[in-house]
Amino acid sequence: DTEVTQTPKHLVMGMTNKKSLKCEQHMGHRAMYWYKQKAKKPPELMFVYSYEKLSINESVPSRFSPECPNSSLLNLHLHALQPEDSALYLCASSHNHLAGGLARNTQYFGPGTRLTVL
Amino acid sequence: AQKITQTQPGMFVQEKEAVTLDCTYDTSDPSYGLFWYKQPSSGEMIFLIYQGSYDQQNATEGRYSLNFQKARKSANLVISASQLGDSAMYFCAMRHNQFYFGTGTSLTVIP
């Protein structure tokens, strides 16, 4: 089973709202990722969690706050977003985040959350 | 420095024909992995195929095969017997210390 689930599928929020995106995997993976993707562009890495600890933050604004409650779950808390934050937010997981080109480091993606900020 | 290059922004192929999507990469690390993903208009990134830098044979997965030419640093995806459902964006990616995505190729299969 290589399934990563994400909720909600679509989200519309105002600039003063607080909302959360959720991601779940049951593949026993110990690395989880948040990506932001604009239309017709490749995904941009936002955060990496490795063994439930924040490993990489790609200089993401503080209005995005990640959380990893356990090895299967990853949340992205949103607050005071801007219209330019409207995008597809993708969650992914892999066996681990170690360097090297091993097959087990394949990242498996969820279906994404399409976020619109009004 | 750009690590992954996909030079074809858009490609068209006739249904049932084969198509090759180009990908070149740049790394001096001897250990790396190359990946292809398909992204339909629904948004999900679907993993298609993996090639390790030490693999001697080209990877194949059903109708997908990866033409790996290490000396030329290329990892082209070949899709045989194209189907209408193959219409999507295709991203090449490389992993050594982190994941790098190419800019993608939009493939349209014509009936």
Short mmCIF file of C-alpha atoms in Angstrom, two decimals:
data_model
loop_
_atom_site.label_atom_id
_atom_site.label_comp_id
_atom_site.label_asym_id
_atom_site.label_seq_id
_atom_site.Cartn_x
_atom_site.Cartn_y
_atom_site.Cartn_z
CA ASP A 1 0.00 0.00 0.00
CA THR A 2 1.56 3.30 -1.10
CA GLU A 3 -1.28 5.59 -0.07
CA VAL A 4 -0.90 9.04 1.39
CA THR A 5 -4.16 10.76 2.26
CA GLN A 6 -4.81 14.48 2.58
CA THR A 7 -7.79 16.44 3.87
CA PRO A 8 -9.51 18.58 2.88
CA LYS A 9 -9.42 18.26 -0.89
CA HIS A 10 -10.39 21.91 -1.37
CA LEU A 11 -10.22 24.83 1.06
CA VAL A 12 -11.33 28.43 0.67
CA MET A 13 -10.34 30.79 3.44
CA GLY A 14 -10.21 34.48 4.20
CA MET A 15 -7.04 36.28 5.16
CA THR A 16 -8.05 36.39 8.83
CA ASN A 17 -9.03 32.72 9.13
CA LYS A 18 -7.12 29.92 10.83
CA LYS A 19 -7.30 26.52 9.19
CA SER A 20 -5.29 23.29 9.10
CA LEU A 21 -4.32 20.83 6.39
CA LYS A 22 -3.93 17.19 7.37
CA CYS A 23 -1.82 14.40 5.91
CA GLU A 24 -1.65 10.74 6.91
CA GLN A 25 0.41 7.74 5.80
CA HIS A 26 0.49 4.15 7.06
CA MET A 27 3.54 2.91 5.18
CA GLY A 28 5.86 3.12 8.19
CA HIS A 29 7.74 5.98 6.55
CA ARG A 30 9.81 8.16 8.86
CA ALA A 31 10.16 11.19 6.59
CA MET A 32 7.25 13.46 5.66
CA TYR A 33 7.20 16.55 3.48
CA TRP A 34 5.06 19.58 2.66
CA TYR A 35 5.27 21.08 -0.81
CA LYS A 36 3.59 24.11 -2.37
CA GLN A 37 2.81 23.98 -6.07
CA LYS A 38 1.63 26.80 -8.31
CA ALA A 39 -0.08 26.05 -11.62
CA LYS A 40 2.22 24.61 -14.31
CA LYS A 41 5.25 24.75 -11.99
CA PRO A 42 7.13 22.00 -10.16
CA PRO A 43 6.48 21.47 -6.46
CA GLU A 44 8.50 23.67 -4.09
CA LEU A 45 9.69 22.11 -0.86
CA MET A 46 8.44 23.84 2.30
CA PHE A 47 9.20 21.53 5.23
CA VAL A 48 10.75 18.14 5.95
CA TYR A 49 10.09 16.09 9.07
CA SER A 50 12.47 13.26 9.82
CA TYR A 51 11.61 10.89 12.69
CA GLU A 52 8.95 13.39 13.82
CA LYS A 53 11.42 16.25 14.15
CA LEU A 54 11.54 19.27 11.85
CA SER A 55 14.59 18.72 9.70
CA ILE A 56 14.26 21.34 6.98
CA ASN A 57 12.39 24.64 6.82
CA GLU A 58 12.91 26.27 3.44
CA SER A 59 12.56 29.82 4.81
CA VAL A 60 8.79 29.51 4.85
CA PRO A 61 6.85 32.49 6.32
CA SER A 62 5.65 31.97 9.89
CA ARG A 63 2.01 32.12 8.78
CA PHE A 64 2.61 28.46 7.84
CA SER A 65 3.20 26.29 10.90
CA PRO A 66 3.90 22.57 10.50
CA GLU A 67 3.28 19.95 13.14
CA CYS A 68 4.04 16.23 13.28
CA PRO A 69 1.98 14.71 16.15
CA ASN A 70 3.22 11.18 15.42
CA SER A 71 5.01 9.19 12.75
CA SER A 72 1.87 8.80 10.64
CA LEU A 73 0.43 12.30 10.77
CA LEU A 74 1.53 15.67 9.46
CA ASN A 75 -0.40 18.90 9.82
CA LEU A 76 0.06 22.33 8.30
CA HIS A 77 -1.54 25.13 10.30
CA LEU A 78 -2.48 28.22 8.33
CA HIS A 79 -3.02 31.70 9.77
CA ALA A 80 -3.26 35.17 8.23
CA LEU A 81 -2.52 33.93 4.74
CA GLN A 82 -2.21 36.15 1.68
CA PRO A 83 -3.93 35.68 -1.71
CA GLU A 84 -0.54 34.74 -3.21
CA ASP A 85 -0.52 31.69 -0.91
CA SER A 86 -3.30 30.19 -3.05
CA ALA A 87 -1.83 26.99 -4.48
CA LEU A 88 -1.94 23.20 -4.40
CA TYR A 89 -0.39 21.91 -1.18
CA LEU A 90 1.07 18.45 -1.49
CA CYS A 91 2.14 16.12 1.29
CA ALA A 92 4.63 13.32 0.63
CA SER A 93 6.38 10.61 2.61
CA SER A 94 9.43 8.41 2.12
CA HIS A 95 11.22 5.67 4.02
CA ASN A 96 13.69 8.16 5.42
CA HIS A 97 15.39 11.43 4.53
CA LEU A 98 18.94 10.16 4.36
CA ALA A 99 21.13 11.11 1.45
CA GLY A 100 21.61 8.75 -1.44
CA GLY A 101 19.58 7.51 -4.34
CA LEU A 102 18.01 4.43 -2.86
CA ALA A 103 14.71 3.17 -4.20
CA ARG A 104 13.26 3.23 -0.72
CA ASN A 105 13.74 7.00 -0.69
CA THR A 106 11.01 7.32 -3.30
CA GLN A 107 8.60 10.02 -2.24
CA TYR A 108 4.93 9.08 -2.40
CA PHE A 109 2.51 11.95 -2.68
CA GLY A 110 -1.01 12.53 -1.49
CA PRO A 111 -3.76 13.95 -3.73
CA GLY A 112 -3.16 17.49 -2.47
CA THR A 113 -5.29 20.27 -1.03
CA ARG A 114 -6.28 23.08 -3.39
CA LEU A 115 -6.18 26.22 -1.26
CA THR A 116 -7.77 29.51 -2.26
CA VAL A 117 -7.17 32.57 -0.09
CA LEU A 118 -9.65 35.39 -0.63
CA ALA B 1 22.50 25.67 -10.21
CA GLN B 2 19.74 23.78 -11.95
CA LYS B 3 20.03 20.10 -11.22
CA ILE B 4 17.31 18.71 -13.49
CA THR B 5 16.45 19.95 -16.98
CA GLN B 6 13.36 19.11 -19.00
CA THR B 7 13.58 20.94 -22.30
CA GLN B 8 10.16 20.03 -23.70
CA PRO B 9 7.42 22.22 -22.18
CA GLY B 10 4.75 20.47 -24.27
CA MET B 11 4.54 17.29 -26.32
CA PHE B 12 1.84 15.72 -28.47
CA VAL B 13 1.57 12.03 -29.37
CA GLN B 14 -0.95 10.01 -31.34
CA GLU B 15 -2.84 7.38 -29.38
CA LYS B 16 -1.10 3.96 -29.48
CA GLU B 17 2.23 5.51 -30.50
CA ALA B 18 5.35 5.64 -28.30
CA VAL B 19 6.71 8.92 -26.92
CA THR B 20 9.98 9.92 -25.26
CA LEU B 21 10.15 12.66 -22.64
CA ASP B 22 13.63 14.08 -22.13
CA CYS B 23 15.41 14.66 -18.84
CA THR B 24 19.03 15.59 -18.16
CA TYR B 25 20.58 16.03 -14.75
CA ASP B 26 23.68 17.43 -13.14
CA THR B 27 25.47 15.98 -10.14
CA SER B 28 28.99 15.02 -9.15
CA ASP B 29 27.74 12.62 -6.48
CA PRO B 30 28.17 8.94 -7.51
CA SER B 31 25.06 7.86 -5.57
CA TYR B 32 21.74 9.27 -6.68
CA GLY B 33 18.27 8.23 -7.75
CA LEU B 34 16.20 9.35 -10.69
CA PHE B 35 12.41 9.36 -10.60
CA TRP B 36 9.54 10.14 -12.94
CA TYR B 37 6.15 11.33 -11.73
CA LYS B 38 2.87 11.87 -13.57
CA GLN B 39 0.52 14.66 -12.50
CA PRO B 40 -2.94 14.62 -14.09
CA SER B 41 -5.15 17.71 -13.92
CA SER B 42 -6.59 16.35 -10.64
CA GLY B 43 -3.29 17.28 -8.99
CA GLU B 44 -1.99 14.05 -7.50
CA MET B 45 1.69 13.30 -8.16
CA ILE B 46 1.84 9.65 -9.17
CA PHE B 47 5.18 7.83 -8.92
CA LEU B 48 5.95 6.01 -12.17
CA ILE B 49 9.48 4.66 -12.22
CA TYR B 50 12.85 4.74 -10.42
CA GLN B 51 16.43 4.32 -11.64
CA GLY B 52 19.39 4.11 -9.28
CA SER B 53 22.76 5.45 -10.32
CA TYR B 54 24.39 2.04 -9.79
CA ASP B 55 21.71 0.07 -11.60
CA GLN B 56 23.15 -1.75 -14.59
CA GLN B 57 19.88 -2.20 -16.44
CA ASN B 58 17.31 0.35 -17.51
CA ALA B 59 14.21 0.37 -15.32
CA THR B 60 10.88 -0.75 -16.73
CA GLU B 61 7.38 -0.65 -15.23
CA GLY B 62 4.65 -1.85 -17.57
CA ARG B 63 4.39 0.63 -20.45
CA TYR B 64 7.01 2.91 -18.87
CA SER B 65 10.73 2.49 -19.37
CA LEU B 66 13.61 4.71 -18.45
CA ASN B 67 16.41 5.18 -20.98
CA PHE B 68 19.33 5.77 -18.60
CA GLN B 69 22.54 7.04 -20.20
CA LYS B 70 24.87 7.74 -17.30
CA ALA B 71 27.76 9.22 -19.28
CA ARG B 72 25.40 11.68 -20.94
CA LYS B 73 23.56 12.30 -17.64
CA SER B 74 20.22 11.67 -19.21
CA ALA B 75 17.20 9.75 -17.94
CA ASN B 76 14.51 9.87 -20.59
CA LEU B 77 11.07 8.38 -20.00
CA VAL B 78 9.62 6.25 -22.77
CA ILE B 79 5.89 5.60 -22.77
CA SER B 80 4.85 2.86 -25.18
CA ALA B 81 1.37 2.45 -26.72
CA SER B 82 0.11 5.84 -25.49
CA GLN B 83 -3.40 6.02 -24.09
CA LEU B 84 -5.72 9.01 -23.68
CA GLY B 85 -5.30 8.71 -19.92
CA ASP B 86 -1.58 9.41 -20.30
CA SER B 87 -2.35 13.08 -20.95
CA ALA B 88 -0.78 14.85 -17.96
CA MET B 89 2.25 16.77 -16.70
CA TYR B 90 5.34 14.62 -16.27
CA PHE B 91 8.10 15.58 -13.85
CA CYS B 92 11.59 14.16 -13.73
CA ALA B 93 13.26 14.29 -10.31
CA MET B 94 16.63 13.46 -8.82
CA ARG B 95 17.54 12.57 -5.26
CA HIS B 96 20.89 12.67 -3.60
CA ASN B 97 20.95 14.92 -0.56
CA GLN B 98 17.49 16.25 -1.37
CA PHE B 99 14.84 16.02 -4.04
CA TYR B 100 15.14 18.17 -7.15
CA PHE B 101 12.30 18.45 -9.67
CA GLY B 102 12.51 19.46 -13.30
CA THR B 103 10.13 22.03 -14.76
CA GLY B 104 7.89 19.37 -16.26
CA THR B 105 6.59 18.36 -19.68
CA SER B 106 2.91 18.58 -20.57
CA LEU B 107 1.94 15.54 -22.64
CA THR B 108 -1.23 15.49 -24.73
CA VAL B 109 -2.37 12.24 -26.32
CA ILE B 110 -4.42 12.80 -29.48
CA PRO B 111 -7.16 10.30 -30.41
#
